[in-house]
PDB file of C-alpha atoms and ligand atoms in Angstrom:
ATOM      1  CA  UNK A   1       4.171  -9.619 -22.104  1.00  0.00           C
ATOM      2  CA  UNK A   2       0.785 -11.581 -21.645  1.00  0.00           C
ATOM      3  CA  UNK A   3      -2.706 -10.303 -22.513  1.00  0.00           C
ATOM      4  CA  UNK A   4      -4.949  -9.445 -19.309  1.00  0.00           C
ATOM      5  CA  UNK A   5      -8.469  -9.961 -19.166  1.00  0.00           C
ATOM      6  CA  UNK A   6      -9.623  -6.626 -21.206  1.00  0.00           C
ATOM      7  CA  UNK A   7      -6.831  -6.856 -23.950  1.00  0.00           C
ATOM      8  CA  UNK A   8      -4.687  -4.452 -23.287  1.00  0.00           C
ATOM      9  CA  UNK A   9      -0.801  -5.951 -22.448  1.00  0.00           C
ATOM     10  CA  UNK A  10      -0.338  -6.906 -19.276  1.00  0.00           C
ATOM     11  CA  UNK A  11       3.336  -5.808 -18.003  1.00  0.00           C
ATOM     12  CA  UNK A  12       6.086  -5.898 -15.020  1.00  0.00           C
ATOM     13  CA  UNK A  13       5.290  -4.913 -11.604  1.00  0.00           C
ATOM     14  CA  UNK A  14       6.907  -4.290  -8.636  1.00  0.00           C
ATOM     15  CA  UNK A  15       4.421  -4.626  -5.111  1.00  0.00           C
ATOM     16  CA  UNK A  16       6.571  -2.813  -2.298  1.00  0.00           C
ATOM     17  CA  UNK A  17       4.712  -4.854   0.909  1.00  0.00           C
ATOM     18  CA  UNK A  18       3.522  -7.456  -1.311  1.00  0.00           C
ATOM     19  CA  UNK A  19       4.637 -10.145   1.473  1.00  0.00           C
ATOM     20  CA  UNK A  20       1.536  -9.621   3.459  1.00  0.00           C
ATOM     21  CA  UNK A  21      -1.979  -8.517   3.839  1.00  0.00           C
ATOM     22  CA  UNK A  22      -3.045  -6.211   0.246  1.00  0.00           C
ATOM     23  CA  UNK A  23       0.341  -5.974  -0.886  1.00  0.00           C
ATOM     24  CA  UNK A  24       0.445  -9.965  -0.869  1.00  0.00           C
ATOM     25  CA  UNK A  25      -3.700  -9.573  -2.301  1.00  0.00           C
ATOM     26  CA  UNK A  26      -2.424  -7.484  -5.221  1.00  0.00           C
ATOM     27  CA  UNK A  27       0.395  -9.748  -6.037  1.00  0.00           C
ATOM     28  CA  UNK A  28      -1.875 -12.857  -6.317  1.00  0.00           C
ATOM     29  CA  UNK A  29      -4.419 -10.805  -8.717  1.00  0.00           C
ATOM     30  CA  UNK A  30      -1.877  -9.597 -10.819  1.00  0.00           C
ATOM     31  CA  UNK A  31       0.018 -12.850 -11.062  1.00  0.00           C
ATOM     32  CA  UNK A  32      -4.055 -14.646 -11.911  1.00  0.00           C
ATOM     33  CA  UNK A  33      -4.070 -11.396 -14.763  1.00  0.00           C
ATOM     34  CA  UNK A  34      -0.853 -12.571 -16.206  1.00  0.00           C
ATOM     35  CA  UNK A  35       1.495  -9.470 -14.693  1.00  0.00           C
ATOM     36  CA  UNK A  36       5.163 -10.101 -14.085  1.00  0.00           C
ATOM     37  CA  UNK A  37       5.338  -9.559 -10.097  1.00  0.00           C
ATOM     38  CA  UNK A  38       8.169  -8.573  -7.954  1.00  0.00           C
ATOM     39  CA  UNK A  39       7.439  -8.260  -4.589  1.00  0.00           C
ATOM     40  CA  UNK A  40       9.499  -5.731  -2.054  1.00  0.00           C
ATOM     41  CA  UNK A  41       9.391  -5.851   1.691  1.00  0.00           C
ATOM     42  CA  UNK A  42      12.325  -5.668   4.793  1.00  0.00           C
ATOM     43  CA  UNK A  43      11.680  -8.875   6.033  1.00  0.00           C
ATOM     44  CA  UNK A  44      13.816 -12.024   4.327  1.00  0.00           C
ATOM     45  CA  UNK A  45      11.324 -14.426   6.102  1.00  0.00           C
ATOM     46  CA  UNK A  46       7.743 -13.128   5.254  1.00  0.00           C
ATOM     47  CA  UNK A  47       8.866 -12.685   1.215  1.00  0.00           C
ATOM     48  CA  UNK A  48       9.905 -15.884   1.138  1.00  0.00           C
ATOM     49  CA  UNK A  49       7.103 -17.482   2.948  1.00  0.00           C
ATOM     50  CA  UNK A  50       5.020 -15.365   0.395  1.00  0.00           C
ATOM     51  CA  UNK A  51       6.731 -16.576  -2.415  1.00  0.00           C
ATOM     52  CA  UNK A  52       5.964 -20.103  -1.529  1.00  0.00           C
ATOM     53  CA  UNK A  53       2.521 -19.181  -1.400  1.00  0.00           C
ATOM     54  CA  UNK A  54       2.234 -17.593  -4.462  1.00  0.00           C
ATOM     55  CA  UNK A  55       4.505 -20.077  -6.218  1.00  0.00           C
ATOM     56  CA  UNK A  56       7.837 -20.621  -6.338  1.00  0.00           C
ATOM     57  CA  UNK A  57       9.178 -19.469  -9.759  1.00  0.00           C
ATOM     58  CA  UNK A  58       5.933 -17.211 -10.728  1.00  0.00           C
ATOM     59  CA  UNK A  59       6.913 -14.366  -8.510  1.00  0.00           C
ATOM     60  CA  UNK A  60      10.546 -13.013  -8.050  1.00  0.00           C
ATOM     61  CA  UNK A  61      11.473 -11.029  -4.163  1.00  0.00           C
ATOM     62  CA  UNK A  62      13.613  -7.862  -3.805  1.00  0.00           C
ATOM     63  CA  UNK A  63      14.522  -7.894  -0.197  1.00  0.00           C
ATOM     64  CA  UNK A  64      14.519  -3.887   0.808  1.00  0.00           C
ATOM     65  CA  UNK A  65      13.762  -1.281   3.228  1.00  0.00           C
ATOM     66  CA  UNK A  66      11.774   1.867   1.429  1.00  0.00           C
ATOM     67  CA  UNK A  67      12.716   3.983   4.000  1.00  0.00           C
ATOM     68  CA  UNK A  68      16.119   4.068   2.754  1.00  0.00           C
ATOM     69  CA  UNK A  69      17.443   5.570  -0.346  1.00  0.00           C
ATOM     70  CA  UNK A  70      20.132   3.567  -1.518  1.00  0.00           C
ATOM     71  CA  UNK A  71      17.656   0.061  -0.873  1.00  0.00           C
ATOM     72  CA  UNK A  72      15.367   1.880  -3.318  1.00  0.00           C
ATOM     73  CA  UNK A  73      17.521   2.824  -6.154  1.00  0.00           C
ATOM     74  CA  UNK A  74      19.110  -0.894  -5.367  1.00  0.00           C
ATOM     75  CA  UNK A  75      15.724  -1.986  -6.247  1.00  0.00           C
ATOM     76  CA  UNK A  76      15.202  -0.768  -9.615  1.00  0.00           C
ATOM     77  CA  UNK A  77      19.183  -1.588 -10.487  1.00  0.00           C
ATOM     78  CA  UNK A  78      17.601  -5.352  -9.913  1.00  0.00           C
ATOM     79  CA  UNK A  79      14.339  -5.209 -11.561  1.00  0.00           C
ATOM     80  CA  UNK A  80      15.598  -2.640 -14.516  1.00  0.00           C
ATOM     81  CA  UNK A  81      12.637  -1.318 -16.571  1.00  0.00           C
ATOM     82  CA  UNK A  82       9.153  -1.641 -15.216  1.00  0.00           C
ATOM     83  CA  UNK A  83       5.450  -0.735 -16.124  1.00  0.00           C
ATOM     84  CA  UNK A  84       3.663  -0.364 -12.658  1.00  0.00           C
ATOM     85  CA  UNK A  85       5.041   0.125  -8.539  1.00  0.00           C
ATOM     86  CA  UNK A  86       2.466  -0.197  -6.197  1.00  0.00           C
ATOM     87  CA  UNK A  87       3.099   0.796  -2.802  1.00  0.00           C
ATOM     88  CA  UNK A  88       1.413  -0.726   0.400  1.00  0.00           C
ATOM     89  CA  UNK A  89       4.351  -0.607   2.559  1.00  0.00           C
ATOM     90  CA  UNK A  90       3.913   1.178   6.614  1.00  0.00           C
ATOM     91  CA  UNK A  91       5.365   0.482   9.498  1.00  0.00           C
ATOM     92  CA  UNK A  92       2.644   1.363  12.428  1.00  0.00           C
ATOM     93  CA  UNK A  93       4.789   0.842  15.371  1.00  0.00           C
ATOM     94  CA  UNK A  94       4.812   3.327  17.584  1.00  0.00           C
ATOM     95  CA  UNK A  95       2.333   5.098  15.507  1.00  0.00           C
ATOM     96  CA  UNK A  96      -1.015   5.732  17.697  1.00  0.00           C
ATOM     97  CA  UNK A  97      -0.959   7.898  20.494  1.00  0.00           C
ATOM     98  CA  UNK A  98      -2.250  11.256  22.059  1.00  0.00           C
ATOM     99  CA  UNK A  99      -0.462  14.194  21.004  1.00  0.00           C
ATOM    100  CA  UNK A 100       0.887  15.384  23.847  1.00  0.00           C
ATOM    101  CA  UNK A 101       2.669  12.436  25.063  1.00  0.00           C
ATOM    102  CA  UNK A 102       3.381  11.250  21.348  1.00  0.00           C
ATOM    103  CA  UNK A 103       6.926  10.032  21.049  1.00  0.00           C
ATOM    104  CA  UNK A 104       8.309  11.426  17.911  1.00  0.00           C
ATOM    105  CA  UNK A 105      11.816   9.366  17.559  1.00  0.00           C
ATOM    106  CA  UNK A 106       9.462   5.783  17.859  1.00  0.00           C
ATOM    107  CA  UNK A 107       6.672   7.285  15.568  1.00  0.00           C
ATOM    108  CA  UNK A 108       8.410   8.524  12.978  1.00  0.00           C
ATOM    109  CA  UNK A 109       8.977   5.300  11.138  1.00  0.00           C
ATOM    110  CA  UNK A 110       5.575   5.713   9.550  1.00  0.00           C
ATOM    111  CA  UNK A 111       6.574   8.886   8.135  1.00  0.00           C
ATOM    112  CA  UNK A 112       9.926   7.471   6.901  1.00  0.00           C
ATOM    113  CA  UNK A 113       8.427   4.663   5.328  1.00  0.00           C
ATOM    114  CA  UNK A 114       4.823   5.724   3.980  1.00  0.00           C
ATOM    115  CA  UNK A 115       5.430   9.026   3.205  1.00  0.00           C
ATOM    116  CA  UNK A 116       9.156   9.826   2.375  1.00  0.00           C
ATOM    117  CA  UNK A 117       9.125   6.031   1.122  1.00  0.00           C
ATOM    118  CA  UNK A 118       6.750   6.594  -1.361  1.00  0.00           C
ATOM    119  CA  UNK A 119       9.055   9.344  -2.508  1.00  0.00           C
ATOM    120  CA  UNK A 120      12.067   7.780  -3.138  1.00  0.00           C
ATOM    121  CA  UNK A 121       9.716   4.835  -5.324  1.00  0.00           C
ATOM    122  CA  UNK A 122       8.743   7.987  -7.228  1.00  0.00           C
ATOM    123  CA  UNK A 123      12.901   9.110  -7.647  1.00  0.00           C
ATOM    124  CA  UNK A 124      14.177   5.872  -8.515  1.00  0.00           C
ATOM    125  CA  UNK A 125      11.435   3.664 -10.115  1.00  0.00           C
ATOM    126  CA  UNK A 126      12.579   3.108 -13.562  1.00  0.00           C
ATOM    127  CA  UNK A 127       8.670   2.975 -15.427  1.00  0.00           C
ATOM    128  CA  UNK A 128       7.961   2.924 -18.792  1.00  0.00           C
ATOM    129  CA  UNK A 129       6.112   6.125 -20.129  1.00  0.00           C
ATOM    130  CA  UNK A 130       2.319   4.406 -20.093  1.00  0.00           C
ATOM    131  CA  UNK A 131       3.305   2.934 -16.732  1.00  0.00           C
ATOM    132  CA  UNK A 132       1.577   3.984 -13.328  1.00  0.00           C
ATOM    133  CA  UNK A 133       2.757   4.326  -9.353  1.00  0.00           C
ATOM    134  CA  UNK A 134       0.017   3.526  -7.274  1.00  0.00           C
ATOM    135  CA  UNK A 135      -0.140   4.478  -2.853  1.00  0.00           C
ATOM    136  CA  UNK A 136      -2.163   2.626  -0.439  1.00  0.00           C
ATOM    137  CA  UNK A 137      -3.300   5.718   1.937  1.00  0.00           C
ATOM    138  CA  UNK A 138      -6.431   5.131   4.581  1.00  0.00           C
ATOM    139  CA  UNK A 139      -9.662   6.263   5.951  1.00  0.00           C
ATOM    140  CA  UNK A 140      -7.808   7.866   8.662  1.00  0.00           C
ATOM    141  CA  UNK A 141      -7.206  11.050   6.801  1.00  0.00           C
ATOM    142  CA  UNK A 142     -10.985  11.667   6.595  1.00  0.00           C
ATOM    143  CA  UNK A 143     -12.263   9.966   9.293  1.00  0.00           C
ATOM    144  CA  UNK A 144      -9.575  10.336  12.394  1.00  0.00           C
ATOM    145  CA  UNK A 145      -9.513   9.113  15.517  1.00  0.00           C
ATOM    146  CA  UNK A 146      -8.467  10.394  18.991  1.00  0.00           C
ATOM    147  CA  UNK A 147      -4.565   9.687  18.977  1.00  0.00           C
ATOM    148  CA  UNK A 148      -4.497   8.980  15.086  1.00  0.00           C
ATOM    149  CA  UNK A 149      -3.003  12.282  14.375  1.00  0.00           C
ATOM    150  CA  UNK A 150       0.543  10.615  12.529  1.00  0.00           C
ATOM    151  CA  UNK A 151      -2.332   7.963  10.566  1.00  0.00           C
ATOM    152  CA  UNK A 152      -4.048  10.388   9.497  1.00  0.00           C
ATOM    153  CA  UNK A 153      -1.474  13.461   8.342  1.00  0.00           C
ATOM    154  CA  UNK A 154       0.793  11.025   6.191  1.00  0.00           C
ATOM    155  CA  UNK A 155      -2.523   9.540   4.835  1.00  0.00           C
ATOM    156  CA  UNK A 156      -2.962  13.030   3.823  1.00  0.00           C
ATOM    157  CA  UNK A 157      -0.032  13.737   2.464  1.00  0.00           C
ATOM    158  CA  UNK A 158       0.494  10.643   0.503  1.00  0.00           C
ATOM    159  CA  UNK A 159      -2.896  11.694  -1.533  1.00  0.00           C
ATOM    160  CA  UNK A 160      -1.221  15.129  -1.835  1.00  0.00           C
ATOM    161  CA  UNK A 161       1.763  13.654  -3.336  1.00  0.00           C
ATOM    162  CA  UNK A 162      -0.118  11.632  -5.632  1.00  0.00           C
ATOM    163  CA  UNK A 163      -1.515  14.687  -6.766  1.00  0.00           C
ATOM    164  CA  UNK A 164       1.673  16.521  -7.014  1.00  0.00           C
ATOM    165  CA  UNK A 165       3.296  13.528  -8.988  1.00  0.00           C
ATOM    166  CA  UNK A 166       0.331  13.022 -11.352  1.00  0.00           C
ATOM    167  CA  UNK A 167       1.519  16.442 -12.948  1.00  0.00           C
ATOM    168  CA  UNK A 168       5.212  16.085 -12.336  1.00  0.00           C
ATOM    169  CA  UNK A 169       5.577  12.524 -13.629  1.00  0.00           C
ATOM    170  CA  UNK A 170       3.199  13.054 -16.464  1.00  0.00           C
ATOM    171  CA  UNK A 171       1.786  10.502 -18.835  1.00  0.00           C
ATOM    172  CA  UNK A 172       2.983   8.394 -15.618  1.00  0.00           C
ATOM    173  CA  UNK A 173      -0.155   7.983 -13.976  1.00  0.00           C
ATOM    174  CA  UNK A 174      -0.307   8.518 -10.507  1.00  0.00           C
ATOM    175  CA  UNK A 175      -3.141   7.925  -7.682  1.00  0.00           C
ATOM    176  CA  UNK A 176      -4.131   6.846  -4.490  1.00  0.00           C
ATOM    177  CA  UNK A 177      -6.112   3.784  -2.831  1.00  0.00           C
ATOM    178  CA  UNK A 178      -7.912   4.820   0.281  1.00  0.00           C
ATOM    179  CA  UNK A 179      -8.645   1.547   2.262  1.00  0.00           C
ATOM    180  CA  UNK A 180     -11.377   1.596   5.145  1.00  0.00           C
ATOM    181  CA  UNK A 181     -10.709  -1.453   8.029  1.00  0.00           C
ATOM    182  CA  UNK A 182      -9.579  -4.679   6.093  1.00  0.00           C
ATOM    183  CA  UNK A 183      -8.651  -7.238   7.814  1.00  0.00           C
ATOM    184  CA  UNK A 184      -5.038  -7.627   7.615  1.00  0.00           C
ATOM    185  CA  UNK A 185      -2.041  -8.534  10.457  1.00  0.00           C
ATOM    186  CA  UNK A 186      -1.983  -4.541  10.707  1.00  0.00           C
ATOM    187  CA  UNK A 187      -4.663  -4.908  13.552  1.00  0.00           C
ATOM    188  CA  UNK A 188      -2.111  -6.992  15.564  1.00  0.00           C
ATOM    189  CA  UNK A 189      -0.003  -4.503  16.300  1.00  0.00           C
ATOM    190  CA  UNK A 190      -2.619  -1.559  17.458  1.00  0.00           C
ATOM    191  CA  UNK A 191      -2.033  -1.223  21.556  1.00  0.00           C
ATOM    192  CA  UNK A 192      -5.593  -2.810  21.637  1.00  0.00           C
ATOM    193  CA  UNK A 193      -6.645  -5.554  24.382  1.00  0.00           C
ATOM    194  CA  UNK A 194     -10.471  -5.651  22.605  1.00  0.00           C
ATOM    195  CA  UNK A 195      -9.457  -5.530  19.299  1.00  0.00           C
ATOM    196  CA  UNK A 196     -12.141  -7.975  18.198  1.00  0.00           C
ATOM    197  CA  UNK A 197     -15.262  -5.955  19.663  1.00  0.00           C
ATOM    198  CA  UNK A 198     -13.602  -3.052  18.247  1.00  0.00           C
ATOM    199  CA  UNK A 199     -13.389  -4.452  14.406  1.00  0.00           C
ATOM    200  CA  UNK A 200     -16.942  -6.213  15.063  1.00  0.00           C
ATOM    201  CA  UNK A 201     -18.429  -2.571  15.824  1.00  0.00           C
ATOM    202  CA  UNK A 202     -17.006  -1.121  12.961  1.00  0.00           C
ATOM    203  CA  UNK A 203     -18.314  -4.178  10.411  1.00  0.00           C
ATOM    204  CA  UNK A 204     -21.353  -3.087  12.370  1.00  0.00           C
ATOM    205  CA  UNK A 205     -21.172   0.537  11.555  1.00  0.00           C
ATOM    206  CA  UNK A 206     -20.575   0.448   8.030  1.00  0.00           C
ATOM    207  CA  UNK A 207     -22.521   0.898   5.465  1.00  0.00           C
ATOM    208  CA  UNK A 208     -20.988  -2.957   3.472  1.00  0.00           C
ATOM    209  CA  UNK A 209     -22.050  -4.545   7.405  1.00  0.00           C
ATOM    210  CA  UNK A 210     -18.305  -5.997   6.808  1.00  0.00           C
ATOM    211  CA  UNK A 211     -15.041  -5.677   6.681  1.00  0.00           C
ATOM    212  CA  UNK A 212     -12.949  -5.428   4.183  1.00  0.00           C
ATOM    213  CA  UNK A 213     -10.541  -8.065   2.970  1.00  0.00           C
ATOM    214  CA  UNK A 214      -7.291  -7.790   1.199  1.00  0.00           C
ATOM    215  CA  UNK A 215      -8.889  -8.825  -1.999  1.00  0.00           C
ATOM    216  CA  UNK A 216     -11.387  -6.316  -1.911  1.00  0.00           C
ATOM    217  CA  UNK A 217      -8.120  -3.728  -2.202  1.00  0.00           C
ATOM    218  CA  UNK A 218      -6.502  -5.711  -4.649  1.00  0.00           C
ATOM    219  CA  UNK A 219      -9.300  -5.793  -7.380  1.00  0.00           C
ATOM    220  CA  UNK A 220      -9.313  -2.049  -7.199  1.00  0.00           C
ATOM    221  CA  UNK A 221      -6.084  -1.702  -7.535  1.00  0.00           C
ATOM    222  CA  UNK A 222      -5.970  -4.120 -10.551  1.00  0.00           C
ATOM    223  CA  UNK A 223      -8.120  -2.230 -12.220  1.00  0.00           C
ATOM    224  CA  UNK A 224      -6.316   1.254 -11.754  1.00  0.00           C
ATOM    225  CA  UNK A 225      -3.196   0.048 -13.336  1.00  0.00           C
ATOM    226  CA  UNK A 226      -5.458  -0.805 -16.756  1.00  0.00           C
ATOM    227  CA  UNK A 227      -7.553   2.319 -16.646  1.00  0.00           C
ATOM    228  CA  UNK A 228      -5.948   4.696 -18.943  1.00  0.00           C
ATOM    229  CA  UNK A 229      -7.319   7.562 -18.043  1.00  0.00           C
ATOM    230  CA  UNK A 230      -7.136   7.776 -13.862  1.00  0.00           C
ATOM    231  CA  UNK A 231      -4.688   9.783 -12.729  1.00  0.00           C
ATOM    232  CA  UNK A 232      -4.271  12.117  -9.633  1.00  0.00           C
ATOM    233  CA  UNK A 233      -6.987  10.611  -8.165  1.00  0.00           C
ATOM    234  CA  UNK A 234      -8.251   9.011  -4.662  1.00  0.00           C
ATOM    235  CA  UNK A 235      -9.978   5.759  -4.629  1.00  0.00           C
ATOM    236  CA  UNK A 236     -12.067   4.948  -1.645  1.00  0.00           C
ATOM    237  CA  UNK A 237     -12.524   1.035  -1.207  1.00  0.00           C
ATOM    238  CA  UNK A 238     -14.172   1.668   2.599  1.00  0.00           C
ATOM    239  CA  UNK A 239     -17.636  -0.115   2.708  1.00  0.00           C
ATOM    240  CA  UNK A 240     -18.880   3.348   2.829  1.00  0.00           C
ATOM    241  CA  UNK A 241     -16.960   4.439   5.988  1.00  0.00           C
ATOM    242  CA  UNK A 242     -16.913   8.033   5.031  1.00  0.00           C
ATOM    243  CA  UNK A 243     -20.160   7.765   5.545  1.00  0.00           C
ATOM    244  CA  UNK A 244     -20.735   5.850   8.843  1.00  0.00           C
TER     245      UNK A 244
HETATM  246  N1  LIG B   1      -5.467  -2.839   7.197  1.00  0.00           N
HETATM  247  C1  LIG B   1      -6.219  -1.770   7.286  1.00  0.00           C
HETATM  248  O1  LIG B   1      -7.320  -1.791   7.844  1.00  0.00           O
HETATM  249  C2  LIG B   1      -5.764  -0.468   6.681  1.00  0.00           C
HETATM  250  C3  LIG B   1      -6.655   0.608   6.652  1.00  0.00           C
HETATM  251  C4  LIG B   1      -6.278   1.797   6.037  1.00  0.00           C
HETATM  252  C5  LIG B   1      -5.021   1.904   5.469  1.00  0.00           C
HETATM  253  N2  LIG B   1      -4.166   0.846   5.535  1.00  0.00           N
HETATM  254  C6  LIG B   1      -2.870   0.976   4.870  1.00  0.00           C
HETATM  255  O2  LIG B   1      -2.771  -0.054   3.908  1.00  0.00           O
HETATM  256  C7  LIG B   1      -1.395  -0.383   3.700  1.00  0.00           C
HETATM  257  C8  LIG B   1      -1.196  -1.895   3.753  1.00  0.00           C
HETATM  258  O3  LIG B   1      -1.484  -2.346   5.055  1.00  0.00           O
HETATM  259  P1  LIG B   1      -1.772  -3.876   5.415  1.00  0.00           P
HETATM  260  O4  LIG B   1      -2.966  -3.876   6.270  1.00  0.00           O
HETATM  261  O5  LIG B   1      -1.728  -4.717   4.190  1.00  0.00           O
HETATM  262  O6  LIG B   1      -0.524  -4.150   6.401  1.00  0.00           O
HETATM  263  P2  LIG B   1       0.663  -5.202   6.410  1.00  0.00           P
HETATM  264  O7  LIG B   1       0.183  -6.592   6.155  1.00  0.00           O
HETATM  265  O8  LIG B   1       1.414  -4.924   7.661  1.00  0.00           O
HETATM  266  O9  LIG B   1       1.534  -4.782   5.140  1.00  0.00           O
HETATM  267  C9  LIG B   1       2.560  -3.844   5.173  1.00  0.00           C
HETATM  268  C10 LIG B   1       3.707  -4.410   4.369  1.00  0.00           C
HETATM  269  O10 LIG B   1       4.677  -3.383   4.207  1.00  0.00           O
HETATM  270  C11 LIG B   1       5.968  -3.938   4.401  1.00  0.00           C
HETATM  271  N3  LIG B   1       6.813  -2.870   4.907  1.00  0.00           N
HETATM  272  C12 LIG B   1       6.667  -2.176   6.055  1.00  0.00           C
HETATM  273  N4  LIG B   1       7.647  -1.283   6.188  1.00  0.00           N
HETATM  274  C13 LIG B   1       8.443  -1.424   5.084  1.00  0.00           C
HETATM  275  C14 LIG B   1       9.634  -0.798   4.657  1.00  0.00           C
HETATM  276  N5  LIG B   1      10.218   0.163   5.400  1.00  0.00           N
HETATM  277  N6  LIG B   1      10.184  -1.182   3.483  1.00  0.00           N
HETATM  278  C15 LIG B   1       9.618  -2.163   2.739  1.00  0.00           C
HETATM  279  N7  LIG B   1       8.471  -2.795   3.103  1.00  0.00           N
HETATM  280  C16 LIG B   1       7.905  -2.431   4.271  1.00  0.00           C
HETATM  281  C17 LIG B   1       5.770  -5.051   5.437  1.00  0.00           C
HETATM  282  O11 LIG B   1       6.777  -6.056   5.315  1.00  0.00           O
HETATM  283  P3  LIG B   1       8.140  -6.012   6.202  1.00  0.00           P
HETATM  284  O12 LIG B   1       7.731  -5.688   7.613  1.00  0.00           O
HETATM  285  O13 LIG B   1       8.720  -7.365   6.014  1.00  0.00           O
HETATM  286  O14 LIG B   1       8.978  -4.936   5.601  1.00  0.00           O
HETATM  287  C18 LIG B   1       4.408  -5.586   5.050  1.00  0.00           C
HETATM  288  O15 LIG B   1       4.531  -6.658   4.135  1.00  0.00           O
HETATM  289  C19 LIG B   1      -0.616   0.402   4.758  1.00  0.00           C
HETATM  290  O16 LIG B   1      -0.100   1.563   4.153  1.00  0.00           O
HETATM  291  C20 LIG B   1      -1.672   0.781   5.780  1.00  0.00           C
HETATM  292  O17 LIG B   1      -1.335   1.971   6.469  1.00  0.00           O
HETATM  293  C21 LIG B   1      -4.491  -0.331   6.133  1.00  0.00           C
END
């Protein structure tokens, strides 16, 4: 163990999603606040590319789907013991849509892996007692849009199970980061053809005049898994949004 910037130890961590956009964010903080970082994602690829990045023998890479039980508790037989799991992990395809035409067998990968994926961290993540699980939910839940009904129920219900698991998992510490629009590859995959007048109006719209970026996540984040005393609790890291 290393000491972090306010003197308390810094420990082990596991990012689930940490090969791209805040998931990669809150592995580089961690890693600059002297945190042991494993990061989890499906893709062999991306977590190795990211581990390059981040730099080659600072950063181990568990390659695993969260959707999927036995991957999880394969995990934590890997890593053993460990202080903090942060999740950031979705998978949006299929995900937007109007209700009445939405296509449940394509969509439901979001639930799988936000939602019932953040579960099965929660069953199988082997955390010390001061340790903390922290999701990555989403402005969606309180500020919807047409055809964002999936985006915005699981974003829901992941804050609802962060509540639920606060008590459950007790001293385990449990909350919830509630990003607004940060500029991540997530936009990519929307079925957009003016995606950049659509994130322009938004930076427009908010209260910040911006965006967010991945690091503006991340330093949040960093500073949930050293605040004692947070638990069952949203954070809202959205320029405002809620109030736009
Ligand atoms: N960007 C935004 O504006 C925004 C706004 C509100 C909320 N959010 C939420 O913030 C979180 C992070 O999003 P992001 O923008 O950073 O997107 P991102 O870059 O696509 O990150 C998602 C990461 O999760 C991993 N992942 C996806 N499915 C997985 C699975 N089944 N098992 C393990 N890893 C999986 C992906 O890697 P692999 O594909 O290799 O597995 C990827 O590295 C998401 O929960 C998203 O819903 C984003």
């Amino acid at each position: 163990m290393t000491q972090n910037g306010i003197g308390q130890q810094a420990g082990r961590a596991v990012v689930v999603g940490g090969g791209s956009g805040m998931g990669f964010a809150i592995a580089d903080a961690l890693l600059a606040d002297g945190y042991e970082v494993v990061i989890v994602g499906r893709s062999a690829e991306r977590l190795a590319d990211a581990v390059r990045e981040l730099g080659e023998g600072k950063v181990s890479a568990v390659q695993a789907d969260v959707s999927d039980e036995e991957q999880v508790s394969r995990i934590f037989e890997t890593v053993g013991t460990v202080d903090h799991v942060i999740s950031t992990a979705a998978d949006v395809a299929g995900t937007y849509g109007p209700i009445a035409t939405f296509d449940f067998e394509h969509g439901r990968g979001f639930i799988e892996t936000k939602l019932i994926g953040s579960m099965l961290l929660a069953k199988h993540a082997r955390l010390t007692g001061n340790g903390s699980l922290t999701f990555v939910s989403g402005i969606a839940a309180y500020r919807p849009a047409a055809g964002g009904a999936m985006v915005a129920s699981v974003n829901a219900a992941l804050e609802g199970l962060a509540r639920a698991l606060a008590v459950e998992l007790a001293p385990i510490r449990v909350n919830a980061v509630s990003p607004g629009w940060v500029t991540t590859g997530i936009w990519d995959r929307m079925p957009w053809d003016d995606k950049e007048q659509r994130l322009q109006a938004m930076a427009e719209k908010l209260p910040a005049r911006r965006l967010g970026t991945p690091e503006d996540i991340a330093v949040v984040v960093v500073s949930l898994l050293k605040s004692a005393f947070v638990t069952g609790t949203v954070l809202h890291v959205d320029g405002g949004h809620r109030l736009a």
